[in-house]
C-alpha cells in the first residue's frame, strides 16, 4: 500500500528538488519541439502512468503528432521534462498542495514555482514555437506570473471563461478537475488549432 499523501514538508522546500531543477536548467538539453505542453504533476508516480496523465496523453496524441510535442510536468515537483520523470527525486515523493491548510505554504509555492517556471521558460525561449499549460488553481497562477515576467507567451487552458462557467463555489475544489469534459474539450480544441 502506498504511503499516505504527505502534507508535511513540501517537495518545493527540499534541496534535492532544487538540485534536480538546477541540473535541468544548466545541463539538460531539452529536445526541440514545436509545442510544449505543460501538465500538472500528480500524486501517482511516475507521472505518465497516472490516470490523469494517461487521459491528457490521449487528448494530446489525438490532436497533435507526437514528433511536434514535448510534455513538461510542473507544480509541487518544480519543472521537469516528462522524459526525466524517473530521475531522483521525481518518482519518490507523495504530496498534495491542496491538502495543506497553511497559507504560508501556498504563498511559498507560488513564489518558488513562479521563479522555477520563469527559469525554464527563459532556458527554452528558442526551443518551442507554442506553449500550452493545462492547469488550474495555484499552478495556473504560477504559470501566468512566469509568462508575464518573461514576456514569453503561454496559452492557459482551460480559459478563464470556461473555468468561471464550471465553477462550483460550494465544492472542496471549486474549479473542479482537469478531467472534466468541458475542460478536456477545450484542451483538444486549442491543440488542434496549433
PDB file of N, CA, C and O in Angstrom, residues 101-138:
ATOM      1  N   UNK A 101      -3.339  23.161   4.843  1.00  0.00           N
ATOM      2  CA  UNK A 101      -4.183  24.259   5.310  1.00  0.00           C
ATOM      3  C   UNK A 101      -3.398  25.550   5.580  1.00  0.00           C
ATOM      4  O   UNK A 101      -3.989  26.576   5.919  1.00  0.00           O
ATOM      5  N   UNK A 102      -2.089  25.504   5.418  1.00  0.00           N
ATOM      6  CA  UNK A 102      -1.221  26.623   5.802  1.00  0.00           C
ATOM      7  C   UNK A 102      -1.071  27.634   4.659  1.00  0.00           C
ATOM      8  O   UNK A 102      -0.446  27.331   3.638  1.00  0.00           O
ATOM      9  N   UNK A 103      -1.607  28.839   4.806  1.00  0.00           N
ATOM     10  CA  UNK A 103      -1.490  29.844   3.744  1.00  0.00           C
ATOM     11  C   UNK A 103      -0.036  30.194   3.412  1.00  0.00           C
ATOM     12  O   UNK A 103       0.275  30.530   2.266  1.00  0.00           O
ATOM     13  N   UNK A 104       0.866  30.078   4.390  1.00  0.00           N
ATOM     14  CA  UNK A 104       2.281  30.378   4.130  1.00  0.00           C
ATOM     15  C   UNK A 104       2.878  29.370   3.149  1.00  0.00           C
ATOM     16  O   UNK A 104       3.714  29.728   2.315  1.00  0.00           O
ATOM     17  N   UNK A 105       2.449  28.119   3.227  1.00  0.00           N
ATOM     18  CA  UNK A 105       2.924  27.095   2.290  1.00  0.00           C
ATOM     19  C   UNK A 105       2.452  27.443   0.878  1.00  0.00           C
ATOM     20  O   UNK A 105       3.219  27.358  -0.084  1.00  0.00           O
ATOM     21  N   UNK A 106       1.218  27.876   0.759  1.00  0.00           N
ATOM     22  CA  UNK A 106       0.671  28.231  -0.557  1.00  0.00           C
ATOM     23  C   UNK A 106       1.375  29.461  -1.133  1.00  0.00           C
ATOM     24  O   UNK A 106       1.703  29.488  -2.332  1.00  0.00           O
ATOM     25  N   UNK A 107       1.647  30.437  -0.301  1.00  0.00           N
ATOM     26  CA  UNK A 107       2.389  31.624  -0.771  1.00  0.00           C
ATOM     27  C   UNK A 107       3.799  31.238  -1.204  1.00  0.00           C
ATOM     28  O   UNK A 107       4.298  31.704  -2.235  1.00  0.00           O
ATOM     29  N   UNK A 108       4.430  30.376  -0.416  1.00  0.00           N
ATOM     30  CA  UNK A 108       5.781  29.920  -0.767  1.00  0.00           C
ATOM     31  C   UNK A 108       5.775  29.148  -2.073  1.00  0.00           C
ATOM     32  O   UNK A 108       6.666  29.311  -2.908  1.00  0.00           O
ATOM     33  N   UNK A 109       4.780  28.291  -2.259  1.00  0.00           N
ATOM     34  CA  UNK A 109       4.679  27.551  -3.518  1.00  0.00           C
ATOM     35  C   UNK A 109       4.620  28.519  -4.703  1.00  0.00           C
ATOM     36  O   UNK A 109       5.363  28.360  -5.676  1.00  0.00           O
ATOM     37  N   UNK A 110       3.747  29.505  -4.625  1.00  0.00           N
ATOM     38  CA  UNK A 110       3.610  30.448  -5.746  1.00  0.00           C
ATOM     39  C   UNK A 110       4.924  31.175  -6.018  1.00  0.00           C
ATOM     40  O   UNK A 110       5.322  31.323  -7.175  1.00  0.00           O
ATOM     41  N   UNK A 111       5.599  31.586  -4.971  1.00  0.00           N
ATOM     42  CA  UNK A 111       6.862  32.297  -5.140  1.00  0.00           C
ATOM     43  C   UNK A 111       7.919  31.397  -5.785  1.00  0.00           C
ATOM     44  O   UNK A 111       8.551  31.759  -6.777  1.00  0.00           O
ATOM     45  N   UNK A 112       8.089  30.200  -5.238  1.00  0.00           N
ATOM     46  CA  UNK A 112       9.132  29.279  -5.713  1.00  0.00           C
ATOM     47  C   UNK A 112       8.807  28.767  -7.112  1.00  0.00           C
ATOM     48  O   UNK A 112       9.665  28.758  -7.998  1.00  0.00           O
ATOM     49  N   UNK A 113       7.569  28.342  -7.325  1.00  0.00           N
ATOM     50  CA  UNK A 113       7.213  27.764  -8.629  1.00  0.00           C
ATOM     51  C   UNK A 113       7.242  28.811  -9.735  1.00  0.00           C
ATOM     52  O   UNK A 113       7.637  28.511 -10.864  1.00  0.00           O
ATOM     53  N   UNK A 114       6.858  30.031  -9.428  1.00  0.00           N
ATOM     54  CA  UNK A 114       6.923  31.093 -10.439  1.00  0.00           C
ATOM     55  C   UNK A 114       8.365  31.303 -10.890  1.00  0.00           C
ATOM     56  O   UNK A 114       8.647  31.390 -12.087  1.00  0.00           O
ATOM     57  N   UNK A 115       9.291  31.326  -9.954  1.00  0.00           N
ATOM     58  CA  UNK A 115      10.709  31.501 -10.291  1.00  0.00           C
ATOM     59  C   UNK A 115      11.216  30.318 -11.116  1.00  0.00           C
ATOM     60  O   UNK A 115      11.940  30.501 -12.100  1.00  0.00           O
ATOM     61  N   UNK A 116      10.826  29.114 -10.729  1.00  0.00           N
ATOM     62  CA  UNK A 116      11.282  27.935 -11.479  1.00  0.00           C
ATOM     63  C   UNK A 116      10.702  27.913 -12.895  1.00  0.00           C
ATOM     64  O   UNK A 116      11.415  27.608 -13.859  1.00  0.00           O
ATOM     65  N   UNK A 117       9.444  28.236 -13.030  1.00  0.00           N
ATOM     66  CA  UNK A 117       8.842  28.301 -14.369  1.00  0.00           C
ATOM     67  C   UNK A 117       9.497  29.401 -15.206  1.00  0.00           C
ATOM     68  O   UNK A 117       9.765  29.210 -16.393  1.00  0.00           O
ATOM     69  N   UNK A 118       9.763  30.514 -14.574  1.00  0.00           N
ATOM     70  CA  UNK A 118      10.429  31.620 -15.263  1.00  0.00           C
ATOM     71  C   UNK A 118      11.785  31.161 -15.813  1.00  0.00           C
ATOM     72  O   UNK A 118      12.123  31.422 -16.972  1.00  0.00           O
ATOM     73  N   UNK A 119      12.551  30.451 -15.003  1.00  0.00           N
ATOM     74  CA  UNK A 119      13.850  29.948 -15.445  1.00  0.00           C
ATOM     75  C   UNK A 119      13.722  28.981 -16.608  1.00  0.00           C
ATOM     76  O   UNK A 119      14.489  29.044 -17.569  1.00  0.00           O
ATOM     77  N   UNK A 120      12.739  28.090 -16.539  1.00  0.00           N
ATOM     78  CA  UNK A 120      12.564  27.118 -17.618  1.00  0.00           C
ATOM     79  C   UNK A 120      12.084  27.809 -18.903  1.00  0.00           C
ATOM     80  O   UNK A 120      12.553  27.482 -19.998  1.00  0.00           O
ATOM     81  N   UNK A 121      11.179  28.761 -18.768  1.00  0.00           N
ATOM     82  CA  UNK A 121      10.713  29.490 -19.958  1.00  0.00           C
ATOM     83  C   UNK A 121      11.871  30.224 -20.624  1.00  0.00           C
ATOM     84  O   UNK A 121      11.996  30.209 -21.856  1.00  0.00           O
ATOM     85  N   UNK A 122      12.714  30.844 -19.833  1.00  0.00           N
ATOM     86  CA  UNK A 122      13.875  31.553 -20.406  1.00  0.00           C
ATOM     87  C   UNK A 122      14.841  30.564 -21.082  1.00  0.00           C
ATOM     88  O   UNK A 122      15.349  30.830 -22.163  1.00  0.00           O
ATOM     89  N   UNK A 123      15.088  29.425 -20.425  1.00  0.00           N
ATOM     90  CA  UNK A 123      16.001  28.424 -20.999  1.00  0.00           C
ATOM     91  C   UNK A 123      15.491  27.937 -22.354  1.00  0.00           C
ATOM     92  O   UNK A 123      16.278  27.699 -23.266  1.00  0.00           O
ATOM     93  N   UNK A 124      14.185  27.793 -22.489  1.00  0.00           N
ATOM     94  CA  UNK A 124      13.604  27.191 -23.695  1.00  0.00           C
ATOM     95  C   UNK A 124      12.960  28.220 -24.624  1.00  0.00           C
ATOM     96  O   UNK A 124      12.184  27.847 -25.504  1.00  0.00           O
ATOM     97  N   UNK A 125      13.311  29.464 -24.460  1.00  0.00           N
ATOM     98  CA  UNK A 125      12.665  30.518 -25.255  1.00  0.00           C
ATOM     99  C   UNK A 125      12.735  30.233 -26.756  1.00  0.00           C
ATOM    100  O   UNK A 125      11.772  30.441 -27.485  1.00  0.00           O
ATOM    101  N   UNK A 126      13.869  29.729 -27.248  1.00  0.00           N
ATOM    102  CA  UNK A 126      14.003  29.439 -28.662  1.00  0.00           C
ATOM    103  C   UNK A 126      13.726  27.989 -29.030  1.00  0.00           C
ATOM    104  O   UNK A 126      13.898  27.592 -30.188  1.00  0.00           O
ATOM    105  N   UNK A 127      13.289  27.194 -28.075  1.00  0.00           N
ATOM    106  CA  UNK A 127      13.094  25.758 -28.292  1.00  0.00           C
ATOM    107  C   UNK A 127      11.711  25.433 -28.858  1.00  0.00           C
ATOM    108  O   UNK A 127      11.577  24.550 -29.692  1.00  0.00           O
ATOM    109  N   UNK A 128      10.686  26.128 -28.373  1.00  0.00           N
ATOM    110  CA  UNK A 128       9.304  25.848 -28.757  1.00  0.00           C
ATOM    111  C   UNK A 128       8.715  27.018 -29.532  1.00  0.00           C
ATOM    112  O   UNK A 128       9.046  28.172 -29.273  1.00  0.00           O
ATOM    113  N   UNK A 129       7.801  26.691 -30.426  1.00  0.00           N
ATOM    114  CA  UNK A 129       7.061  27.745 -31.130  1.00  0.00           C
ATOM    115  C   UNK A 129       5.800  28.114 -30.351  1.00  0.00           C
ATOM    116  O   UNK A 129       5.367  29.261 -30.356  1.00  0.00           O
ATOM    117  N   UNK A 130       5.182  27.120 -29.710  1.00  0.00           N
ATOM    118  CA  UNK A 130       3.959  27.329 -28.923  1.00  0.00           C
ATOM    119  C   UNK A 130       4.125  26.669 -27.566  1.00  0.00           C
ATOM    120  O   UNK A 130       4.775  25.637 -27.451  1.00  0.00           O
ATOM    121  N   UNK A 131       3.465  27.261 -26.569  1.00  0.00           N
ATOM    122  CA  UNK A 131       3.444  26.705 -25.220  1.00  0.00           C
ATOM    123  C   UNK A 131       2.007  26.706 -24.729  1.00  0.00           C
ATOM    124  O   UNK A 131       1.347  27.747 -24.764  1.00  0.00           O
ATOM    125  N   UNK A 132       1.563  25.541 -24.257  1.00  0.00           N
ATOM    126  CA  UNK A 132       0.205  25.391 -23.731  1.00  0.00           C
ATOM    127  C   UNK A 132       0.331  24.802 -22.334  1.00  0.00           C
ATOM    128  O   UNK A 132       1.026  23.800 -22.147  1.00  0.00           O
ATOM    129  N   UNK A 133      -0.329  25.415 -21.367  1.00  0.00           N
ATOM    130  CA  UNK A 133      -0.330  24.888 -19.997  1.00  0.00           C
ATOM    131  C   UNK A 133      -1.753  24.497 -19.633  1.00  0.00           C
ATOM    132  O   UNK A 133      -2.654  25.338 -19.644  1.00  0.00           O
ATOM    133  N   UNK A 134      -1.940  23.219 -19.348  1.00  0.00           N
ATOM    134  CA  UNK A 134      -3.250  22.701 -18.961  1.00  0.00           C
ATOM    135  C   UNK A 134      -3.263  22.631 -17.446  1.00  0.00           C
ATOM    136  O   UNK A 134      -2.666  21.722 -16.845  1.00  0.00           O
ATOM    137  N   UNK A 135      -3.895  23.611 -16.811  1.00  0.00           N
ATOM    138  CA  UNK A 135      -3.764  23.716 -15.362  1.00  0.00           C
ATOM    139  C   UNK A 135      -4.855  24.579 -14.748  1.00  0.00           C
ATOM    140  O   UNK A 135      -5.491  25.382 -15.429  1.00  0.00           O
ATOM    141  N   UNK A 136      -5.002  24.422 -13.440  1.00  0.00           N
ATOM    142  CA  UNK A 136      -5.966  25.171 -12.642  1.00  0.00           C
ATOM    143  C   UNK A 136      -5.277  25.716 -11.399  1.00  0.00           C
ATOM    144  O   UNK A 136      -4.146  25.346 -11.090  1.00  0.00           O
ATOM    145  N   UNK A 137      -5.972  26.561 -10.682  1.00  0.00           N
ATOM    146  CA  UNK A 137      -5.561  26.986  -9.355  1.00  0.00           C
ATOM    147  C   UNK A 137      -4.195  27.646  -9.274  1.00  0.00           C
ATOM    148  O   UNK A 137      -3.822  28.456 -10.118  1.00  0.00           O
ATOM    149  N   UNK A 138      -3.456  27.260  -8.238  1.00  0.00           N
ATOM    150  CA  UNK A 138      -2.159  27.884  -7.990  1.00  0.00           C
ATOM    151  C   UNK A 138      -1.125  27.537  -9.053  1.00  0.00           C
ATOM    152  O   UNK A 138      -0.228  28.328  -9.327  1.00  0.00           O
TER     153      UNK A 138
END
